[in-house]
mmCIF file of C-alpha atoms in Angstrom:
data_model
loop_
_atom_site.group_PDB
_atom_site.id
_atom_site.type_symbol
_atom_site.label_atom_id
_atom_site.label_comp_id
_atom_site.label_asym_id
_atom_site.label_seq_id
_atom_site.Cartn_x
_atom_site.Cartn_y
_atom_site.Cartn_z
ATOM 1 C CA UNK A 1 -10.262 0.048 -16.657
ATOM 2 C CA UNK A 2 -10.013 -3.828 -17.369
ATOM 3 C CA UNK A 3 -12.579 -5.549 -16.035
ATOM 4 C CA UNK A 4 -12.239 -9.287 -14.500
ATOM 5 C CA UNK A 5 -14.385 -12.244 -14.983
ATOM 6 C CA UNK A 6 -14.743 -14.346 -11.576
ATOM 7 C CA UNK A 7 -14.951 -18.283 -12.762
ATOM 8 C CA UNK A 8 -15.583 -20.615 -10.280
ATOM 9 C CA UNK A 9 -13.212 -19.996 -7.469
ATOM 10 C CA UNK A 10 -12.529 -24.045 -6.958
ATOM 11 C CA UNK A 11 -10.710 -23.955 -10.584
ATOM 12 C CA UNK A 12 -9.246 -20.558 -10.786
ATOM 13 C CA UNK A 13 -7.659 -20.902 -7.075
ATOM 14 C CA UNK A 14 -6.039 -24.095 -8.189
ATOM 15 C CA UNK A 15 -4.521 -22.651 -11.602
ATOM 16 C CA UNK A 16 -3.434 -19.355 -9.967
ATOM 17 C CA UNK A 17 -1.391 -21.477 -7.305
ATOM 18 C CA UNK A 18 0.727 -23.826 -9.658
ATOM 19 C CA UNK A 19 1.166 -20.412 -12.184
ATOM 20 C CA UNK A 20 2.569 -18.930 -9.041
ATOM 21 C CA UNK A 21 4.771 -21.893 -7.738
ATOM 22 C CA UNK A 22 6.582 -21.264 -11.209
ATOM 23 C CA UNK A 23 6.363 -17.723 -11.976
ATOM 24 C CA UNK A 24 5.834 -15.708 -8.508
ATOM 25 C CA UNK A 25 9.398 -14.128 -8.122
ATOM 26 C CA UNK A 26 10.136 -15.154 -4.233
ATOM 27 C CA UNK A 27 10.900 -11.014 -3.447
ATOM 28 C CA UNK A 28 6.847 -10.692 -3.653
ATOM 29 C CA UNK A 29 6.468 -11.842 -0.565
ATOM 30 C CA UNK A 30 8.766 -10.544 1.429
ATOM 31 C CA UNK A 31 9.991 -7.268 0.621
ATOM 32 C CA UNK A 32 7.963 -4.634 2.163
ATOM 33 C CA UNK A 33 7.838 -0.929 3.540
ATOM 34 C CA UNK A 34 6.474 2.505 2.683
ATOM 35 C CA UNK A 35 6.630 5.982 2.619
ATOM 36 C CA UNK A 36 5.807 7.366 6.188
ATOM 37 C CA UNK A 37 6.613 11.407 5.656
ATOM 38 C CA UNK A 38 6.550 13.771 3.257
ATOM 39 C CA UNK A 39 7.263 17.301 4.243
ATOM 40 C CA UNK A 40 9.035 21.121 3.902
ATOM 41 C CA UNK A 41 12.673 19.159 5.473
ATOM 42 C CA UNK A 42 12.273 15.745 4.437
ATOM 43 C CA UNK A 43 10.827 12.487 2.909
ATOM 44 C CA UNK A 44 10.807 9.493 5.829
ATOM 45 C CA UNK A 45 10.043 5.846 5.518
ATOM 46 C CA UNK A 46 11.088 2.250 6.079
ATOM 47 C CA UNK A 47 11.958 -0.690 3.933
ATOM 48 C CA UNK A 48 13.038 -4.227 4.900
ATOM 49 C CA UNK A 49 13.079 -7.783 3.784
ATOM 50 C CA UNK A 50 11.193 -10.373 6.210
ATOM 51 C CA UNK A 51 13.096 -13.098 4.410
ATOM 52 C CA UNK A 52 16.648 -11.683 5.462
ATOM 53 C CA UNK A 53 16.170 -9.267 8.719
ATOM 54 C CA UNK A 54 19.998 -8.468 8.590
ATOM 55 C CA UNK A 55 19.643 -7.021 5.183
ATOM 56 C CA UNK A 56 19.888 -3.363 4.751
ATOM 57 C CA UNK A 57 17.845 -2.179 1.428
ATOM 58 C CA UNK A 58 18.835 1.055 -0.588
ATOM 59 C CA UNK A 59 15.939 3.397 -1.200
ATOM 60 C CA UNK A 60 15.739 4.542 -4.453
ATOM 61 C CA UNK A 61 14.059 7.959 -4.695
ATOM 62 C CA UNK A 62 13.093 10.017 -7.873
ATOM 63 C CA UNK A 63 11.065 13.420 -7.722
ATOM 64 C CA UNK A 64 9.180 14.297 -10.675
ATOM 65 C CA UNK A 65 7.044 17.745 -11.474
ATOM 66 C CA UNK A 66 3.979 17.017 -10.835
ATOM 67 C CA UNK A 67 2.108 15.236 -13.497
ATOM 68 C CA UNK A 68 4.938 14.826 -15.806
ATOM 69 C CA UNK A 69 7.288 12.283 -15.852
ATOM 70 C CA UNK A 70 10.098 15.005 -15.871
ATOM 71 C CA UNK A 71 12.105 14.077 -13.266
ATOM 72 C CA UNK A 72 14.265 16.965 -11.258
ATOM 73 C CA UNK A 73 16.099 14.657 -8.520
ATOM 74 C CA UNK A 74 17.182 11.439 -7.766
ATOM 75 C CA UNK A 75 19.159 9.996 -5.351
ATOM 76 C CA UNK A 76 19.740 6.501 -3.672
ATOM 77 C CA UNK A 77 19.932 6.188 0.138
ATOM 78 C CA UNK A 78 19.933 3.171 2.619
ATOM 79 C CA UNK A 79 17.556 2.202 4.926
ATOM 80 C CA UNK A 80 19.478 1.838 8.015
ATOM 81 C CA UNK A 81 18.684 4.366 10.425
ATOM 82 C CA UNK A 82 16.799 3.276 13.777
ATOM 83 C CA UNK A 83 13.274 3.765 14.943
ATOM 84 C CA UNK A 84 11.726 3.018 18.273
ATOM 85 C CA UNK A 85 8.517 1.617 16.598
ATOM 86 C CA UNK A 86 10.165 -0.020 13.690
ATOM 87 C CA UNK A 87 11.519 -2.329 16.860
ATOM 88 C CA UNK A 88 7.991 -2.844 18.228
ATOM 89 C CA UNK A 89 6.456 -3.625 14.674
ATOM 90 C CA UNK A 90 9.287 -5.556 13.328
ATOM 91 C CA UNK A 91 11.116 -6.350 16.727
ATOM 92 C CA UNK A 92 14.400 -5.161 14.614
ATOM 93 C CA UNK A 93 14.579 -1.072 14.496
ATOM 94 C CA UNK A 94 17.398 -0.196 12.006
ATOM 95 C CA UNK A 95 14.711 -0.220 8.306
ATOM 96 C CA UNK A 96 14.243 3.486 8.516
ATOM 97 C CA UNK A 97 15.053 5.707 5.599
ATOM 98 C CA UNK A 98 15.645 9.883 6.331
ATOM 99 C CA UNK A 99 16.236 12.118 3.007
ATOM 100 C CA UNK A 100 16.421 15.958 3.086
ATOM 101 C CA UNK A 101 14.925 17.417 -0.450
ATOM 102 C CA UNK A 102 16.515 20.590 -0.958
ATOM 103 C CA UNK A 103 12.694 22.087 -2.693
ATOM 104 C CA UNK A 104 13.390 25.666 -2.785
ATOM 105 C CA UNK A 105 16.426 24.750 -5.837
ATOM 106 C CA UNK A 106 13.823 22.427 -7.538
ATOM 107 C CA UNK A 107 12.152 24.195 -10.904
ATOM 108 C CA UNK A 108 8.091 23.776 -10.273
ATOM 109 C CA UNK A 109 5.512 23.927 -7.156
ATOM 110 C CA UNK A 110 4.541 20.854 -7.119
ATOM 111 C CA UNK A 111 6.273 17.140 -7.211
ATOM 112 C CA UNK A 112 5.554 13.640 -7.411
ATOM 113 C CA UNK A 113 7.460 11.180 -5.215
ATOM 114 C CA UNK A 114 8.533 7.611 -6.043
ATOM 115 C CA UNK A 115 10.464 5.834 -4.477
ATOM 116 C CA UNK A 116 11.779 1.583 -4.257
ATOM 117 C CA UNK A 117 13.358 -0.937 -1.796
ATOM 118 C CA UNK A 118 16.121 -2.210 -3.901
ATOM 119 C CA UNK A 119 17.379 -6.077 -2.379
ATOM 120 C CA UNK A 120 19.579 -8.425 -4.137
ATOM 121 C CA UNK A 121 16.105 -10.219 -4.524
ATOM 122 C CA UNK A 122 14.184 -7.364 -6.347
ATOM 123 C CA UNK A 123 12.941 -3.977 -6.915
ATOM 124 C CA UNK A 124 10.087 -2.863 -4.427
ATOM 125 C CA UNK A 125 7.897 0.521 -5.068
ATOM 126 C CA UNK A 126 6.853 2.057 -1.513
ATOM 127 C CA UNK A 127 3.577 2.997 -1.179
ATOM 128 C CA UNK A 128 2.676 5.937 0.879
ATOM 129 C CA UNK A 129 2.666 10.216 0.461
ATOM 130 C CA UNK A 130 3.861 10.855 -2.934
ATOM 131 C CA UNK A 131 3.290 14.717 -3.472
ATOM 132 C CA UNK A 132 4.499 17.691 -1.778
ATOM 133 C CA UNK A 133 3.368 21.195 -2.572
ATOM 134 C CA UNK A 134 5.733 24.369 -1.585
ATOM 135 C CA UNK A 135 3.910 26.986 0.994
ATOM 136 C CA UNK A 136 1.577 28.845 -1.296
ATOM 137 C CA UNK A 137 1.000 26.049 -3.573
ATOM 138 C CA UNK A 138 -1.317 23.964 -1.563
ATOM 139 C CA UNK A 139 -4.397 21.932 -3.077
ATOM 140 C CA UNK A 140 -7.537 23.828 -2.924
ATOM 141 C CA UNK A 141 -9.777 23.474 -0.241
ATOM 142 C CA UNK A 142 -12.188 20.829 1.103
ATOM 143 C CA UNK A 143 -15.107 22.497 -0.544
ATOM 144 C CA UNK A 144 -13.175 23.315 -3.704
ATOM 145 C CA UNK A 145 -11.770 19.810 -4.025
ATOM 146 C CA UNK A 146 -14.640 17.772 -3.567
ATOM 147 C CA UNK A 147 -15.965 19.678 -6.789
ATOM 148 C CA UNK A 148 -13.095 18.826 -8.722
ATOM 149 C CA UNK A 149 -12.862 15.507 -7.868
ATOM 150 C CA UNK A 150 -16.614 14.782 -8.767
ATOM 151 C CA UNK A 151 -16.121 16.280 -12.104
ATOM 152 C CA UNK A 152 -11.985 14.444 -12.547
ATOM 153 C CA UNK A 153 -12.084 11.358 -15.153
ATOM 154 C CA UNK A 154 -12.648 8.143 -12.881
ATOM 155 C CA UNK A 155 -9.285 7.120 -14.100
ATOM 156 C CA UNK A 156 -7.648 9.863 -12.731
ATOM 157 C CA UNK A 157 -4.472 8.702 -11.083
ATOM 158 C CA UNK A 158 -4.762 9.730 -7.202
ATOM 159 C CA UNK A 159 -1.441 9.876 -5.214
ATOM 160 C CA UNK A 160 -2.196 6.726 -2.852
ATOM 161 C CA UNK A 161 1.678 5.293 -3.903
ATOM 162 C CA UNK A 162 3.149 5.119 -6.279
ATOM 163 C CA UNK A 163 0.867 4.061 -9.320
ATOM 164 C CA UNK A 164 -1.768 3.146 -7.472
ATOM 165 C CA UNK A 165 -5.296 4.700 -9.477
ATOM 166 C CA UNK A 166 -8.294 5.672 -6.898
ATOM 167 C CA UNK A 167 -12.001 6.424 -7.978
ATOM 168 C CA UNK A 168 -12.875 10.133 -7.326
ATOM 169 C CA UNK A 169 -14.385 11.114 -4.257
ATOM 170 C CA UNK A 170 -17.961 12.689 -4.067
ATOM 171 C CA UNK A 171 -19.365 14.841 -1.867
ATOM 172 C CA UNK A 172 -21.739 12.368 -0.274
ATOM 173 C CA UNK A 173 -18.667 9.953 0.486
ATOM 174 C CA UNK A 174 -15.635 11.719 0.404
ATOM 175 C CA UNK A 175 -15.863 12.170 4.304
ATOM 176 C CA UNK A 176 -17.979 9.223 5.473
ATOM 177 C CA UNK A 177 -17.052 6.964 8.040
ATOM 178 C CA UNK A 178 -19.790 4.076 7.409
ATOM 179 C CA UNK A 179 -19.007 1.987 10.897
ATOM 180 C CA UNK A 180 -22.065 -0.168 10.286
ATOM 181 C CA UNK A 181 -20.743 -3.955 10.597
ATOM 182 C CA UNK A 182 -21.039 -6.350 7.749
ATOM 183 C CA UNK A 183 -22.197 -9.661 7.731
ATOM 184 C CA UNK A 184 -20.706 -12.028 4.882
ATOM 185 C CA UNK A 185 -22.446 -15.791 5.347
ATOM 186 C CA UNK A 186 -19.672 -18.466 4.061
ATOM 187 C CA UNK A 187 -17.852 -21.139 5.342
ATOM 188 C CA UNK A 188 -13.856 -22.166 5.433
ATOM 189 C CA UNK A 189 -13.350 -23.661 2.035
ATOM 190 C CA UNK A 190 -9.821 -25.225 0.487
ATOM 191 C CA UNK A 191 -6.139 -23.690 1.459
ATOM 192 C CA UNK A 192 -4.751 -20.506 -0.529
ATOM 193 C CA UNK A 193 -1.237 -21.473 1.513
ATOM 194 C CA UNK A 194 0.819 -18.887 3.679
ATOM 195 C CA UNK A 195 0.008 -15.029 3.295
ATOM 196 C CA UNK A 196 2.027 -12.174 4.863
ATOM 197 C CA UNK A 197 -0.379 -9.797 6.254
ATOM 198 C CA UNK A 198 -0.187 -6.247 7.261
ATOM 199 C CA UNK A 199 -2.429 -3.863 8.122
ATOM 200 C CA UNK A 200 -3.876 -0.372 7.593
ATOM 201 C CA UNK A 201 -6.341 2.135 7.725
ATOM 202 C CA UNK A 202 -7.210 4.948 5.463
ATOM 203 C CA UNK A 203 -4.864 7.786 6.953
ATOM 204 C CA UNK A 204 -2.929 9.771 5.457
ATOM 205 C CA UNK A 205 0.246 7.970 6.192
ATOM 206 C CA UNK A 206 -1.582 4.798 5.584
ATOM 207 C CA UNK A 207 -3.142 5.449 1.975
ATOM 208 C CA UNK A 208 -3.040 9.450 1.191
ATOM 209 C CA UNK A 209 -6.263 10.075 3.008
ATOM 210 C CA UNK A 210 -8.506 8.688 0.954
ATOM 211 C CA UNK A 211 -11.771 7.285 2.222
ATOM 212 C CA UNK A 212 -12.708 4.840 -0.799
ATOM 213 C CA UNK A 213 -10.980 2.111 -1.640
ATOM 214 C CA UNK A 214 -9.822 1.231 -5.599
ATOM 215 C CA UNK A 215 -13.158 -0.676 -6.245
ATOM 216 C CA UNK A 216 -14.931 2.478 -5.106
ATOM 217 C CA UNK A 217 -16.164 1.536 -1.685
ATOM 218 C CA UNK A 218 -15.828 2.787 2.035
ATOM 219 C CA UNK A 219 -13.597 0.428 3.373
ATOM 220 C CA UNK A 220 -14.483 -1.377 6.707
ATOM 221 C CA UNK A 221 -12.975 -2.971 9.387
ATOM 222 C CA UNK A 222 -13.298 -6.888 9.810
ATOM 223 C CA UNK A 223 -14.167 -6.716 5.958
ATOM 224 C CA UNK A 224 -12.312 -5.073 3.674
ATOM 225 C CA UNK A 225 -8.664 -6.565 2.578
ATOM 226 C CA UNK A 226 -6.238 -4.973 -0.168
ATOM 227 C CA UNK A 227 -4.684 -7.717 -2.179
ATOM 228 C CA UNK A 228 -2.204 -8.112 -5.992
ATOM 229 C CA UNK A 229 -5.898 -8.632 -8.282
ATOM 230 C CA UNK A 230 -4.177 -10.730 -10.349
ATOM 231 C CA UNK A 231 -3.662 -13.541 -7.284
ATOM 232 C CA UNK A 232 -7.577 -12.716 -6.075
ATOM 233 C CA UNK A 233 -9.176 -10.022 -8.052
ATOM 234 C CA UNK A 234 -12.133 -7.855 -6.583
ATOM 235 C CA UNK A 235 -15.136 -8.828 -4.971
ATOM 236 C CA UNK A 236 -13.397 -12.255 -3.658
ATOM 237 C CA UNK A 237 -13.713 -13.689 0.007
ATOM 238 C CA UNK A 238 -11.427 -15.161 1.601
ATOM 239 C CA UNK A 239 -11.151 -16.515 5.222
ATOM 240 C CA UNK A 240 -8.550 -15.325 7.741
ATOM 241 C CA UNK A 241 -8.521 -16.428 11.115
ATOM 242 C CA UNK A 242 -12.772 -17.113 10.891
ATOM 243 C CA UNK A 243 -12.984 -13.565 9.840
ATOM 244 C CA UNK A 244 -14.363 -13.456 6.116
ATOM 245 C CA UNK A 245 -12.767 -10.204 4.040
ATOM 246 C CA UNK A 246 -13.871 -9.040 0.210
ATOM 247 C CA UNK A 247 -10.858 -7.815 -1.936
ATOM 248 C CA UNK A 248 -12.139 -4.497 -2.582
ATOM 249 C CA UNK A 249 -8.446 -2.610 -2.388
ATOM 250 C CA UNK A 250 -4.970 -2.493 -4.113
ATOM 251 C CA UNK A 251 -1.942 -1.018 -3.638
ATOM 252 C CA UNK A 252 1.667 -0.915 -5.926
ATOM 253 C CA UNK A 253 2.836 -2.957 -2.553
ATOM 254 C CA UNK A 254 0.855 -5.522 -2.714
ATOM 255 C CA UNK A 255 2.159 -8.287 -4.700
ATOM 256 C CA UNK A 256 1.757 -12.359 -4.572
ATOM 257 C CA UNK A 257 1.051 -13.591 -1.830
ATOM 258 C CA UNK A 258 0.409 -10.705 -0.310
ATOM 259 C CA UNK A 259 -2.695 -9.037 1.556
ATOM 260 C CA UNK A 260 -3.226 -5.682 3.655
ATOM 261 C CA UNK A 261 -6.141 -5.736 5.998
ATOM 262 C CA UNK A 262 -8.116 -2.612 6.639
ATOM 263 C CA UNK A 263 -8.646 -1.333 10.393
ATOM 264 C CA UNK A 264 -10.404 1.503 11.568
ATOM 265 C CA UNK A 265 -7.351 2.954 13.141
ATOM 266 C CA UNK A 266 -3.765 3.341 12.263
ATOM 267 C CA UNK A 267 -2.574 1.885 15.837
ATOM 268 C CA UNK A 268 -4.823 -0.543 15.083
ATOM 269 C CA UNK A 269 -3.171 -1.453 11.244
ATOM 270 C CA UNK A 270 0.313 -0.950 13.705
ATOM 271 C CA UNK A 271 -0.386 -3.005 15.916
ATOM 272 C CA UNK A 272 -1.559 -6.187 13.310
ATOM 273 C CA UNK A 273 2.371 -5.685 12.204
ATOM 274 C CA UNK A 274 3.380 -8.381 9.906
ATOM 275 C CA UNK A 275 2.056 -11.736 9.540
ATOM 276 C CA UNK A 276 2.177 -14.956 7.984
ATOM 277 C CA UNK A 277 -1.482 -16.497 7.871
ATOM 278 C CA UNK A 278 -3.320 -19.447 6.122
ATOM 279 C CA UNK A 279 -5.622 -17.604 3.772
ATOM 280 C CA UNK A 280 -8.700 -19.513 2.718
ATOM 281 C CA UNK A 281 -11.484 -19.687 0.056
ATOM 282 C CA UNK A 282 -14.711 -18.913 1.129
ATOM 283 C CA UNK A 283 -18.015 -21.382 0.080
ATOM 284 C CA UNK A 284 -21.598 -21.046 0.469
#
């Protein structure tokens, strides 16, 4: 795993913004969606593009035996089917995407998922469930698991999206739910500019299920923010709203300008829908 050096936050902040001003494709920002289902009749989900409301995305879908990157079906589908709390979140309903795998005619027990948000702006990957197992075939149990996943290479890729690479869980943490508040002294520094926020929480339609974040801490509410590491790398603060947050999460999503915030429910993360904030740097 790469590791990044943090130089003073004044400087970097100000290079990353005019790299981005030129080189940030404008799609970053405002394509977005996931996958919500996957299950023994079908693989669910939503796609749109906050930029262009009206436009209808195709959802490009490949399923791959698990592990390898033989793939064994692909198809290409549109995002236009209606959903009562796609209208809530997005106050426009018709981003939902239905597809009905037909598993039992698929060689293997278990597949990998992928699937992207194709605009005339760009190519999006959905994060989201990724694997499904056929009945019989299901991962071993909770006892079983933890023991493999203590032992599993810490750069194991673990199905939180597409491409997305979590630390192994351990016994002592894989089931925590640290609820202890954490205070983060700072004050409101310069202007990162506009973010679109979401939010969510570490569910299973959320982020697989897992309870540690890519850095390899339990995320918190009112602290913990996923973010593209290449815009504001882990272990950063930033301000939101007077609330500090610490990049300690990533997702294949979460590109440019950019940021997920962690909540400690999913109708919390629902409920945040999506935003655009003024995202600040954080001084002493």
């Amino acid at each position: 795993m790469k590791k990044k050096k943090l130089f003073g936050l004044s400087t970097l902040f100000t290079t990353m913004l005019c790299c981005l001003a030129v080189a940030m494709p404008t799609w970053a920002a405002t394509l977005t969606g996931q996958i919500d289902t996957v299950d023994s009749t079908q693989i669910t989900g939503w796609a749109w593009n906050s930029s262009d409301t009206n436009e209808i995305l195709s959802i490009e879908l490949h399923i791959y035996k698990e592990d390898t990157d033989i793939e064994l079906a692909g198809t290409t589908i549109k995002a236009d089917h209606y959903r009562d709390d796609l209208h809530v979140t997005l106050d426009d309903g018709y981003h939902a995407f239905q597809y009905q795998p037909e598993w039992s005619k698929l060689d293997g027990e278990s597949f990998d998922i992928k699937a992207y948000a194709i605009s005339r702006e760009g190519r999006f990957p959905l994060t989201g469930p990724s694997t499904y197992h056929k009945p019989g075939n299901q991962p071993s149990t909770a006892a079983n698991a933890s023991t493999e996943q203590t032992s599993a290479s810490s750069t194991e890729t673990t199905k939180n999206g597409p491409g997305v690479i979590k630390p192994p869980a351990t016994a002592a943490t894989a089931n925590a739910a640290d609820t202890a508040p954490v205070t983060v002294n700072g004050k409101k520094g310069i202007s990162l500019g506009q973010f679109t926020t979401t939010g969510y929480c570490n569910c299973s339609r959320c982020s697989g299920g897992h309870n540690l974040t890519f850095s390899g801490t339990v995320p918190k509410a009112a602290h913990t923010i996923s973010a593209d590491l290449d815009v504001l790398p882990i272990g950063t603060k930033v301000m939101i709203k007077d609330v500090i947050y610490t990049v300690e999460d990533m997702g294949a999503g979460v590109d440019g300008h950019f940021i997920d915030i962690y909540y400690a429910s999913h109708e919390e993360a629902r409920n945040h829908g999506m935003q655009k904030e003024e995202v600040f740097t954080v001084t002493e």
